[in-house]
Amino acid sequence: MEQASSKKLWGGRFSENQNELAAEFNNSLPFDFRLGEMDVRGSIAWAKAIGQAGILTAEEVEDLCAGLEKVGEELSAGSLAFHPGDEDIHTAVERRLGELVGAAAGKLHTGRSRNDQVATDFRLWVLQAVDNVSADLKVVQRALVARAVSDLGLILPGYTHLQRAQPILLSHWWLSHFWPLQRDCQRLAELRQRTAWLPLGSGALAGVPFAVNRSALADSLGFEHPSPNSLDAVSDRDFAAEFLFSAALVGVHLSRLAEMLIIFSTAEFGFIELSDAYSTGSSLMPQKKNPDPLELTRGKAGMLIGLLTGLLATIKSTPSAYDKDLQEDKSPVFQAADNLRLMLPVMAGLLGSLKAKPQGMQAALDPAMLATDLADYLVQRGVPFRQAHHLVGQIVRRSQGLNIPLDRLPLAEYQAISAHFSSDVREVFDFNRAVNRRKEIGGTAEEAVLAQLAEARKLIEV
Ligand code: ARG
């Protein structure tokens, strides 16, 4: 079975029919049907614009717009039946429009190419995806702030190299995952601006030969500006790459949070417990409660990175202007957006429903984590920090040799290493005190964390 090329939008110059597999290979409808709503919006705006340029009568514009509205309704109701000859969503919309309004449908494509049409539709789709991801990010940010509020006062070890380092407030740790997401929101807002340049009116590559007011057209579709160069407008997919980069970075940020929550939820750490609603069991081991949503989050970050590198490889070296390679731009973007639409709300729900386990955190507070504070004690007594570091290192070694924790090591042992130690050295061994000493902007002291929390709150209220 071969398809009649004469029925194709471009069939005029062809005498042979298209090979069936080649047609299937060419067909983007299985994925670009998702641009349907955007294609209808873009087409309505285009009908009005060429109407104003004198290409269509007011009546034709009205008929086309009514027809397109109807196509839009059918698309959203899922009642628009696609035909084998519909090689992409643009073809399907135009074909259906013809069935609804007759010959006038054939005038809609005046001055327009699918090259500027698809670039427009896709930008509109990405703009919407940016708004969705930004809204979902805010939900996770709110969940982090809510945790920071409800867990105020809890202290846990802060880690570097996954080794106990210094005590910190759990709220400070939660907020350490808030700020990366804030930067992700900013990144999305910035790429939104770069996406909001309208390609429509660029034609196939050289521009539109009719008096279309592209600034008004941009405005009517919610774009900020008409694109300044028709070739560039139909060629580049940098906005899609930027979206995928932002998505990948959101994935990376979520994966870091997920990884730590997995570690914190182990019996070995016992700092948190996930709710049943966000855990999964084992088909074999009845006792298991697995953090699957967190592991999936960690794993999907890898996939998101792959989508970005895949698209970059697709657009690399494409000769100007439109090349069919560019049809491959949509699937990765859809896939990234679809995954984030689940990853983000799941993370928010998981954060809201987990339980902090104060005893587990308390039990992990090793006095050795106050060694830096011991060095600071000597610094306050005039010892240069490098020397203080060395002396405290000796004390740590001694405490390990004697198998006595630092806070219970006899004063005489301290004094044998430095005469600067006196009985008030005991005051160093207070985790609250250690935390609250770090009260300058950005520190873990409760005072500083409260100020940080106030800043974070301002950002999620908008
Ligand atoms: N389905 C195509 C795509 O997504 C539409 C543009 C087709 N343009 C062309 N010159 N064949 O890229």
CSV table of C-alpha atoms and ligand atoms in Angstrom, one decimal:
chain,number,residue,atom,x,y,z
A,1,MET,CA,0.0,0.0,0.0
A,2,GLU,CA,1.5,3.3,-1.0
A,3,GLN,CA,0.2,6.7,-0.1
A,4,ALA,CA,-0.9,9.1,-2.8
A,5,SER,CA,1.7,11.9,-2.7
A,6,SER,CA,-0.8,14.1,-4.5
A,7,LYS,CA,-2.8,14.2,-1.2
A,8,LYS,CA,0.3,15.5,0.7
A,9,LEU,CA,0.7,19.2,1.4
A,10,TRP,CA,3.7,19.1,-0.9
A,11,GLY,CA,2.4,16.5,-3.4
A,12,GLY,CA,2.2,18.7,-6.4
A,13,ARG,CA,5.7,18.2,-7.9
A,14,PHE,CA,5.7,14.4,-7.1
A,15,SER,CA,4.7,11.8,-9.6
A,16,GLU,CA,5.5,8.7,-7.6
A,17,ASN,CA,3.9,7.8,-4.3
A,18,GLN,CA,5.8,7.8,-1.1
A,19,ASN,CA,7.1,4.5,0.2
A,20,GLU,CA,5.0,3.3,3.2
A,21,LEU,CA,7.9,2.9,5.6
A,22,ALA,CA,9.4,6.2,4.5
A,23,ALA,CA,6.1,7.8,5.2
A,24,GLU,CA,5.9,6.2,8.7
A,25,PHE,CA,9.5,7.3,9.3
A,26,ASN,CA,8.7,10.8,8.3
A,27,ASN,CA,5.5,11.0,10.4
A,28,SER,CA,5.8,13.0,13.6
A,29,LEU,CA,2.1,13.0,14.5
A,30,PRO,CA,2.6,10.2,17.1
A,31,PHE,CA,4.4,12.8,19.3
A,32,ASP,CA,3.8,16.2,17.9
A,33,PHE,CA,0.0,15.8,18.3
A,34,ARG,CA,0.8,17.4,21.7
A,35,LEU,CA,1.4,20.7,19.9
A,36,GLY,CA,-2.2,20.7,18.7
A,37,GLU,CA,-3.5,23.4,21.0
A,38,MET,CA,-0.5,25.6,20.1
A,39,ASP,CA,-1.0,25.0,16.4
A,40,VAL,CA,-4.6,26.2,16.6
A,41,ARG,CA,-3.6,29.3,18.6
A,42,GLY,CA,-0.8,30.1,16.2
A,43,SER,CA,-3.1,29.5,13.2
A,44,ILE,CA,-5.9,31.8,14.6
A,45,ALA,CA,-3.3,34.5,15.1
A,46,TRP,CA,-1.9,34.0,11.6
A,47,ALA,CA,-5.3,34.1,10.0
A,48,LYS,CA,-6.0,37.5,11.7
A,49,ALA,CA,-2.6,38.8,10.8
A,50,ILE,CA,-2.8,38.0,7.1
A,51,GLY,CA,-6.4,39.2,7.2
A,52,GLN,CA,-5.1,42.6,8.3
A,53,ALA,CA,-2.5,42.4,5.6
A,54,GLY,CA,-5.3,42.2,3.0
A,55,ILE,CA,-4.8,38.5,2.1
A,56,LEU,CA,-8.1,37.4,3.5
A,57,THR,CA,-11.5,39.1,3.7
A,58,ALA,CA,-13.0,39.8,7.1
A,59,GLU,CA,-15.5,37.0,6.4
A,60,GLU,CA,-12.7,34.5,5.5
A,61,VAL,CA,-10.9,35.4,8.7
A,62,GLU,CA,-14.0,34.8,10.7
A,63,ASP,CA,-14.7,31.5,9.0
A,64,LEU,CA,-11.2,30.3,9.5
A,65,CYS,CA,-11.1,31.3,13.1
A,66,ALA,CA,-14.4,29.6,13.8
A,67,GLY,CA,-13.2,26.5,12.0
A,68,LEU,CA,-10.0,26.5,13.9
A,69,GLU,CA,-11.8,26.9,17.2
A,70,LYS,CA,-13.8,23.8,16.3
A,71,VAL,CA,-10.6,21.9,15.5
A,72,GLY,CA,-9.2,23.0,18.8
A,73,GLU,CA,-12.3,21.7,20.6
A,74,GLU,CA,-12.1,18.4,18.7
A,75,LEU,CA,-8.5,18.1,19.6
A,76,SER,CA,-9.1,18.7,23.3
A,77,ALA,CA,-12.1,16.3,23.3
A,78,GLY,CA,-9.9,13.7,21.6
A,79,SER,CA,-12.5,13.4,18.9
A,80,LEU,CA,-10.4,14.5,16.0
A,81,ALA,CA,-9.7,11.4,13.9
A,82,PHE,CA,-6.3,11.5,12.3
A,83,HIS,CA,-5.8,10.3,8.8
A,84,PRO,CA,-3.0,8.2,7.4
A,85,GLY,CA,-1.9,11.1,5.3
A,86,ASP,CA,-1.6,13.5,8.3
A,87,GLU,CA,2.2,13.6,8.5
A,88,ASP,CA,2.3,15.9,11.5
A,89,ILE,CA,-0.1,17.9,13.6
A,90,HIS,CA,0.2,20.9,11.3
A,91,THR,CA,-1.0,18.8,8.4
A,92,ALA,CA,-3.8,17.3,10.5
A,93,VAL,CA,-5.1,20.6,11.7
A,94,GLU,CA,-5.1,22.1,8.2
A,95,ARG,CA,-6.7,19.0,6.7
A,96,ARG,CA,-9.5,19.0,9.3
A,97,LEU,CA,-10.0,22.8,8.8
A,98,GLY,CA,-10.5,22.2,5.1
A,99,GLU,CA,-13.2,19.6,5.9
A,100,LEU,CA,-14.9,22.1,8.2
A,101,VAL,CA,-14.7,25.4,6.2
A,102,GLY,CA,-13.9,24.3,2.7
A,103,ALA,CA,-11.7,26.2,0.2
A,104,ALA,CA,-10.8,29.1,2.5
A,105,ALA,CA,-8.7,26.7,4.5
A,106,GLY,CA,-6.3,26.7,1.6
A,107,LYS,CA,-5.6,30.4,2.1
A,108,LEU,CA,-4.4,30.0,5.7
A,109,HIS,CA,-0.9,28.9,4.8
A,110,THR,CA,-0.3,32.0,2.7
A,111,GLY,CA,3.2,33.4,3.6
A,112,ARG,CA,3.6,30.7,6.3
A,113,SER,CA,5.7,27.6,6.2
A,114,ARG,CA,5.7,24.7,8.6
A,115,ASN,CA,9.2,25.8,9.4
A,116,ASP,CA,8.1,29.0,11.2
A,117,GLN,CA,4.9,27.3,12.3
A,118,VAL,CA,6.5,24.4,14.1
A,119,ALA,CA,9.1,26.7,15.7
A,120,THR,CA,6.3,28.9,16.9
A,121,ASP,CA,4.2,26.1,18.3
A,122,PHE,CA,7.1,24.5,20.0
A,123,ARG,CA,8.2,27.8,21.6
A,124,LEU,CA,4.6,28.2,22.9
A,125,TRP,CA,4.8,24.7,24.3
A,126,VAL,CA,8.1,25.3,26.0
A,127,LEU,CA,6.8,28.6,27.5
A,128,GLN,CA,3.9,26.6,29.0
A,129,ALA,CA,6.3,23.9,30.2
A,130,VAL,CA,8.5,26.5,31.9
A,131,ASP,CA,5.5,27.9,33.8
A,132,ASN,CA,4.5,24.4,34.9
A,133,VAL,CA,8.0,23.4,36.0
A,134,SER,CA,8.3,26.7,37.9
A,135,ALA,CA,5.0,26.2,39.7
A,136,ASP,CA,6.0,22.6,40.6
A,137,LEU,CA,9.4,23.8,41.8
A,138,LYS,CA,7.6,26.3,44.1
A,139,VAL,CA,5.7,23.4,45.6
A,140,VAL,CA,8.9,21.6,46.5
A,141,GLN,CA,10.4,24.8,47.9
A,142,ARG,CA,7.3,25.3,50.1
A,143,ALA,CA,7.7,21.7,51.4
A,144,LEU,CA,11.3,22.4,52.2
A,145,VAL,CA,10.4,25.6,54.0
A,146,ALA,CA,7.7,23.8,55.9
A,147,ARG,CA,10.2,21.2,57.0
A,148,ALA,CA,12.7,23.9,58.1
A,149,VAL,CA,9.9,25.4,60.3
A,150,SER,CA,8.7,22.2,61.8
A,151,ASP,CA,12.1,20.8,62.5
A,152,LEU,CA,13.6,23.9,64.0
A,153,GLY,CA,15.9,23.2,67.0
A,154,LEU,CA,17.0,19.7,65.8
A,155,ILE,CA,20.7,19.3,65.4
A,156,LEU,CA,22.4,16.6,63.3
A,157,PRO,CA,25.9,16.0,62.1
A,158,GLY,CA,26.7,18.0,59.0
A,159,TYR,CA,28.8,15.9,56.5
A,160,THR,CA,31.6,16.6,54.1
A,161,HIS,CA,33.0,13.6,52.2
A,162,LEU,CA,30.1,11.8,53.9
A,163,GLN,CA,32.2,11.9,57.1
A,164,ARG,CA,30.9,13.7,60.2
A,165,ALA,CA,32.1,17.2,60.1
A,166,GLN,CA,30.4,19.8,62.2
A,167,PRO,CA,26.9,20.0,63.9
A,168,ILE,CA,24.3,21.9,62.0
A,169,LEU,CA,20.6,22.6,62.4
A,170,LEU,CA,18.4,20.2,60.4
A,171,SER,CA,16.4,23.3,59.3
A,172,HIS,CA,19.7,24.7,57.8
A,173,TRP,CA,20.2,21.4,55.9
A,174,TRP,CA,16.6,21.5,54.5
A,175,LEU,CA,17.1,25.1,53.3
A,176,SER,CA,20.4,24.1,51.7
A,177,HIS,CA,18.2,22.3,49.2
A,178,PHE,CA,15.8,25.2,48.8
A,179,TRP,CA,18.3,27.6,47.3
A,180,PRO,CA,19.4,25.5,44.3
A,181,LEU,CA,15.7,25.2,43.4
A,182,GLN,CA,15.4,28.9,43.7
A,183,ARG,CA,18.2,29.3,41.2
A,184,ASP,CA,16.5,26.8,38.9
A,185,CYS,CA,13.4,29.0,39.1
A,186,GLN,CA,15.5,32.0,38.1
A,187,ARG,CA,17.1,30.1,35.3
A,188,LEU,CA,13.7,29.1,34.0
A,189,ALA,CA,12.5,32.8,34.2
A,190,GLU,CA,15.6,33.8,32.2
A,191,LEU,CA,15.2,31.2,29.5
A,192,ARG,CA,11.5,32.1,29.3
A,193,GLN,CA,12.6,35.5,28.1
A,194,ARG,CA,14.8,34.0,25.4
A,195,THR,CA,12.1,31.6,24.3
A,196,ALA,CA,9.5,34.4,24.0
A,197,TRP,CA,10.7,35.5,20.5
A,198,LEU,CA,8.2,34.8,17.8
A,199,PRO,CA,9.3,32.9,14.7
A,200,LEU,CA,6.0,33.2,12.9
A,201,GLY,CA,6.3,35.5,9.9
A,202,SER,CA,9.7,34.1,9.0
A,203,GLY,CA,8.3,31.9,6.2
A,204,ALA,CA,10.3,28.9,5.2
A,205,LEU,CA,13.6,30.9,5.8
A,206,ALA,CA,13.5,34.3,4.1
A,207,GLY,CA,10.6,36.2,5.8
A,208,VAL,CA,7.1,37.1,4.8
A,209,PRO,CA,6.4,39.0,1.6
A,210,PHE,CA,3.1,40.5,2.8
A,211,ALA,CA,2.5,43.4,5.2
A,212,VAL,CA,2.1,41.3,8.3
A,213,ASN,CA,2.6,43.3,11.5
A,214,ARG,CA,4.9,40.9,13.3
A,215,SER,CA,5.1,43.0,16.5
A,216,ALA,CA,1.3,42.9,16.9
A,217,LEU,CA,1.3,39.2,16.0
A,218,ALA,CA,4.0,38.5,18.7
A,219,ASP,CA,1.9,40.4,21.1
A,220,SER,CA,-1.3,38.5,20.3
A,221,LEU,CA,0.4,35.2,21.0
A,222,GLY,CA,2.0,36.2,24.2
A,223,PHE,CA,5.5,36.6,22.8
A,224,GLU,CA,7.7,39.5,23.8
A,225,HIS,CA,9.2,40.3,20.4
A,226,PRO,CA,9.2,39.2,16.8
A,227,SER,CA,12.4,37.3,15.9
A,228,PRO,CA,15.0,39.6,14.4
A,229,ASN,CA,16.2,37.2,11.7
A,230,SER,CA,14.1,34.8,9.7
A,231,LEU,CA,16.9,32.2,9.2
A,232,ASP,CA,17.8,32.1,12.8
A,233,ALA,CA,14.1,31.9,13.8
A,234,VAL,CA,13.5,28.6,11.9
A,235,SER,CA,17.0,27.1,12.6
A,236,ASP,CA,17.8,27.3,16.2
A,237,ARG,CA,16.5,25.1,19.0
A,238,ASP,CA,18.6,26.7,21.7
A,239,PHE,CA,15.5,27.4,23.7
A,240,ALA,CA,14.8,23.7,23.8
A,241,ALA,CA,18.3,22.9,24.8
A,242,GLU,CA,18.2,25.5,27.6
A,243,PHE,CA,15.0,24.0,28.8
A,244,LEU,CA,16.6,20.6,28.9
A,245,PHE,CA,19.6,21.9,30.7
A,246,SER,CA,17.4,23.5,33.3
A,247,ALA,CA,15.4,20.2,33.6
A,248,ALA,CA,18.7,18.3,33.9
A,249,LEU,CA,19.9,20.6,36.6
A,250,VAL,CA,16.6,20.3,38.5
A,251,GLY,CA,17.1,16.6,38.2
A,252,VAL,CA,20.6,16.8,39.5
A,253,HIS,CA,19.5,19.0,42.4
A,254,LEU,CA,16.7,16.6,43.3
A,255,SER,CA,19.0,13.6,43.0
A,256,ARG,CA,21.4,15.1,45.6
A,257,LEU,CA,18.5,15.6,48.0
A,258,ALA,CA,17.2,12.1,47.2
A,259,GLU,CA,20.5,10.5,47.8
A,260,MET,CA,20.9,12.1,51.3
A,261,LEU,CA,17.3,11.2,52.2
A,262,ILE,CA,18.0,7.6,51.2
A,263,ILE,CA,21.1,7.6,53.4
A,264,PHE,CA,19.3,9.3,56.3
A,265,SER,CA,16.5,6.7,56.2
A,266,THR,CA,18.8,3.7,56.5
A,267,ALA,CA,18.8,1.8,59.9
A,268,GLU,CA,22.5,2.7,60.0
A,269,PHE,CA,21.7,6.5,60.1
A,270,GLY,CA,18.1,6.5,61.4
A,271,PHE,CA,17.7,10.3,61.0
A,272,ILE,CA,14.4,10.2,59.2
A,273,GLU,CA,11.6,7.8,58.4
A,274,LEU,CA,9.7,7.9,55.1
A,275,SER,CA,5.9,7.6,55.3
A,276,ASP,CA,4.3,4.4,53.9
A,277,ALA,CA,2.7,6.5,51.2
A,278,TYR,CA,6.0,7.2,49.7
A,279,SER,CA,7.7,3.8,50.2
A,280,THR,CA,7.5,0.5,48.5
A,281,GLY,CA,7.8,-3.1,49.8
A,282,SER,CA,9.8,-6.0,48.6
A,283,SER,CA,8.2,-9.0,46.8
A,284,LEU,CA,10.4,-11.4,48.7
A,285,MET,CA,11.5,-9.8,52.0
A,286,PRO,CA,8.5,-8.9,54.1
A,287,GLN,CA,10.4,-6.6,56.4
A,288,LYS,CA,11.6,-4.3,53.6
A,289,LYS,CA,10.5,-0.7,53.2
A,290,ASN,CA,12.3,0.8,50.2
A,291,PRO,CA,12.7,4.4,49.3
A,292,ASP,CA,11.8,3.8,45.6
A,293,PRO,CA,10.5,7.3,44.8
A,294,LEU,CA,13.9,8.7,45.9
A,295,GLU,CA,15.8,6.1,44.0
A,296,LEU,CA,13.8,6.8,40.9
A,297,THR,CA,14.4,10.5,41.4
A,298,ARG,CA,18.1,9.8,41.5
A,299,GLY,CA,17.9,7.5,38.5
A,300,LYS,CA,15.8,9.9,36.4
A,301,ALA,CA,18.4,12.6,36.8
A,302,GLY,CA,20.6,10.5,34.6
A,303,MET,CA,17.9,10.3,32.0
A,304,LEU,CA,17.4,14.0,32.0
A,305,ILE,CA,21.1,14.6,31.5
A,306,GLY,CA,20.9,12.2,28.5
A,307,LEU,CA,18.0,14.1,27.0
A,308,LEU,CA,20.0,17.3,27.0
A,309,THR,CA,23.1,15.7,25.4
A,310,GLY,CA,20.9,13.9,22.9
A,311,LEU,CA,19.3,17.1,21.7
A,312,LEU,CA,22.7,19.0,21.6
A,313,ALA,CA,24.0,16.2,19.4
A,314,THR,CA,20.9,16.4,17.1
A,315,ILE,CA,21.2,20.1,16.5
A,316,LYS,CA,25.0,20.2,16.2
A,317,SER,CA,26.2,21.0,12.7
A,318,THR,CA,22.7,21.2,11.2
A,319,PRO,CA,23.1,23.3,8.1
A,320,SER,CA,20.9,26.4,7.8
A,321,ALA,CA,18.0,26.8,8.0
A,322,TYR,CA,15.3,24.1,8.7
A,323,ASP,CA,16.5,20.5,8.5
A,324,LYS,CA,14.3,17.5,9.2
A,325,ASP,CA,16.8,16.6,12.0
A,326,LEU,CA,14.9,19.3,14.0
A,327,GLN,CA,11.8,17.2,14.1
A,328,GLU,CA,13.7,15.2,16.7
A,329,ASP,CA,13.7,18.2,19.1
A,330,LYS,CA,10.3,17.6,20.6
A,331,SER,CA,10.4,14.1,22.1
A,332,PRO,CA,13.2,14.9,24.6
A,333,VAL,CA,11.5,18.1,25.7
A,334,PHE,CA,8.2,16.3,26.2
A,335,GLN,CA,9.9,13.5,28.1
A,336,ALA,CA,11.8,15.8,30.4
A,337,ALA,CA,8.7,17.9,31.1
A,338,ASP,CA,6.6,14.8,31.7
A,339,ASN,CA,9.1,13.3,34.1
A,340,LEU,CA,9.5,16.6,36.1
A,341,ARG,CA,5.7,16.8,36.4
A,342,LEU,CA,5.9,13.6,38.5
A,343,MET,CA,9.3,14.0,40.1
A,344,LEU,CA,8.5,17.4,41.7
A,345,PRO,CA,5.1,16.8,43.3
A,346,VAL,CA,6.3,13.3,44.5
A,347,MET,CA,9.3,14.9,46.2
A,348,ALA,CA,7.1,17.6,47.8
A,349,GLY,CA,4.7,15.0,49.1
A,350,LEU,CA,7.5,12.8,50.4
A,351,LEU,CA,9.1,15.7,52.2
A,352,GLY,CA,5.8,16.7,53.8
A,353,SER,CA,5.1,13.2,55.1
A,354,LEU,CA,8.4,12.0,56.3
A,355,LYS,CA,9.3,12.0,60.0
A,356,ALA,CA,12.4,13.4,61.5
A,357,LYS,CA,13.9,11.1,64.2
A,358,PRO,CA,15.6,13.3,66.8
A,359,GLN,CA,17.1,10.4,68.8
A,360,GLY,CA,18.8,9.1,65.7
A,361,MET,CA,20.4,12.4,65.0
A,362,GLN,CA,21.3,13.0,68.7
A,363,ALA,CA,23.0,9.6,68.8
A,364,ALA,CA,25.2,10.5,65.9
A,365,LEU,CA,26.5,13.7,67.5
A,366,ASP,CA,30.0,12.8,68.2
A,367,PRO,CA,32.0,15.2,70.4
A,368,ALA,CA,34.9,14.9,67.9
A,369,MET,CA,32.7,17.1,65.6
A,370,LEU,CA,33.6,19.9,68.0
A,371,ALA,CA,37.3,19.7,67.3
A,372,THR,CA,37.2,22.8,65.2
A,373,ASP,CA,35.5,24.6,68.1
A,374,LEU,CA,38.3,23.4,70.3
A,375,ALA,CA,40.8,25.0,67.9
A,376,ASP,CA,38.7,28.2,68.0
A,377,TYR,CA,39.0,28.0,71.8
A,378,LEU,CA,42.8,28.2,71.5
A,379,VAL,CA,42.5,30.9,68.8
A,380,GLN,CA,40.5,33.0,71.3
A,381,ARG,CA,43.4,32.6,73.7
A,382,GLY,CA,45.9,33.9,71.2
A,383,VAL,CA,47.2,30.7,69.5
A,384,PRO,CA,47.5,31.0,65.7
A,385,PHE,CA,44.9,28.9,64.0
A,386,ARG,CA,47.4,26.6,62.2
A,387,GLN,CA,49.1,25.8,65.5
A,388,ALA,CA,45.8,25.4,67.3
A,389,HIS,CA,44.7,22.9,64.5
A,390,HIS,CA,47.9,20.9,65.1
A,391,LEU,CA,47.5,20.9,68.9
A,392,VAL,CA,43.8,19.8,68.7
A,393,GLY,CA,44.9,17.1,66.2
A,394,GLN,CA,47.2,15.8,68.9
A,395,ILE,CA,44.3,15.8,71.4
A,396,VAL,CA,42.1,13.9,69.0
A,397,ARG,CA,44.9,11.3,68.6
A,398,ARG,CA,45.3,11.1,72.3
A,399,SER,CA,41.5,10.6,72.9
A,400,GLN,CA,41.5,7.9,70.3
A,401,GLY,CA,44.6,6.2,71.8
A,402,LEU,CA,43.0,6.2,75.2
A,403,ASN,CA,39.6,5.4,73.8
A,404,ILE,CA,38.0,8.3,75.7
A,405,PRO,CA,35.7,10.7,73.9
A,406,LEU,CA,37.1,14.3,73.6
A,407,ASP,CA,34.5,15.7,76.1
A,408,ARG,CA,35.6,13.2,78.8
A,409,LEU,CA,39.3,13.3,78.3
A,410,PRO,CA,40.8,14.6,81.6
A,411,LEU,CA,41.8,18.2,81.7
A,412,ALA,CA,45.4,17.1,82.5
A,413,GLU,CA,45.6,15.5,79.1
A,414,TYR,CA,44.5,18.8,77.5
A,415,GLN,CA,47.0,20.7,79.5
A,416,ALA,CA,49.8,18.3,78.7
A,417,ILE,CA,49.3,19.3,75.1
A,418,SER,CA,48.7,23.1,75.6
A,419,ALA,CA,48.9,25.2,78.7
A,420,HIS,CA,46.2,27.4,77.2
A,421,PHE,CA,43.5,24.9,78.2
A,422,SER,CA,41.7,25.5,81.5
A,423,SER,CA,38.6,24.0,83.1
A,424,ASP,CA,36.3,26.2,80.9
A,425,VAL,CA,37.3,24.0,77.9
A,426,ARG,CA,34.3,21.8,79.0
A,427,GLU,CA,32.0,24.6,77.7
A,428,VAL,CA,33.1,23.8,74.2
A,429,PHE,CA,31.3,20.5,74.3
A,430,ASP,CA,27.9,21.8,73.8
A,431,PHE,CA,26.4,21.2,70.4
A,432,ASN,CA,23.8,24.0,70.8
A,433,ARG,CA,26.6,26.4,71.6
A,434,ALA,CA,28.7,25.2,68.6
A,435,VAL,CA,25.7,25.7,66.3
A,436,ASN,CA,24.7,29.1,67.7
A,437,ARG,CA,28.2,30.5,67.4
A,438,ARG,CA,27.8,30.5,63.6
A,439,LYS,CA,25.4,33.3,63.6
A,440,GLU,CA,26.6,35.5,60.7
A,441,ILE,CA,24.6,35.6,57.5
A,442,GLY,CA,24.3,32.1,56.0
A,443,GLY,CA,25.5,30.3,59.1
A,444,THR,CA,23.8,27.5,60.9
A,445,ALA,CA,23.0,29.4,64.2
A,446,GLU,CA,19.3,29.5,64.9
A,447,GLU,CA,19.3,33.3,64.6
A,448,ALA,CA,20.9,33.1,61.2
A,449,VAL,CA,18.6,30.3,60.1
A,450,LEU,CA,15.5,32.3,61.1
A,451,ALA,CA,16.7,35.2,59.0
A,452,GLN,CA,17.3,32.8,56.1
A,453,LEU,CA,13.9,31.3,56.6
A,454,ALA,CA,12.3,34.8,56.4
A,455,GLU,CA,14.2,35.3,53.0
A,456,ALA,CA,13.1,32.0,51.7
A,457,ARG,CA,9.5,32.6,52.7
A,458,LYS,CA,9.4,35.9,50.8
A,459,LEU,CA,10.4,34.0,47.7
A,460,ILE,CA,7.7,31.4,47.9
A,461,GLU,CA,4.9,33.7,48.7
A,462,VAL,CA,4.9,35.2,45.2
B,1,ARG,N1,6.9,17.9,11.6
B,1,ARG,C1,7.9,18.9,11.2
B,1,ARG,C2,8.8,19.1,12.5
B,1,ARG,O1,8.4,18.8,13.5
B,1,ARG,C3,7.3,20.1,10.8
B,1,ARG,C4,8.1,21.0,10.0
B,1,ARG,C5,8.2,20.4,8.6
B,1,ARG,N2,9.0,21.3,7.8
B,1,ARG,C6,9.5,20.8,6.6
B,1,ARG,N3,10.2,21.7,5.9
B,1,ARG,N4,9.4,19.6,6.3
B,1,ARG,O2,9.9,19.5,12.4
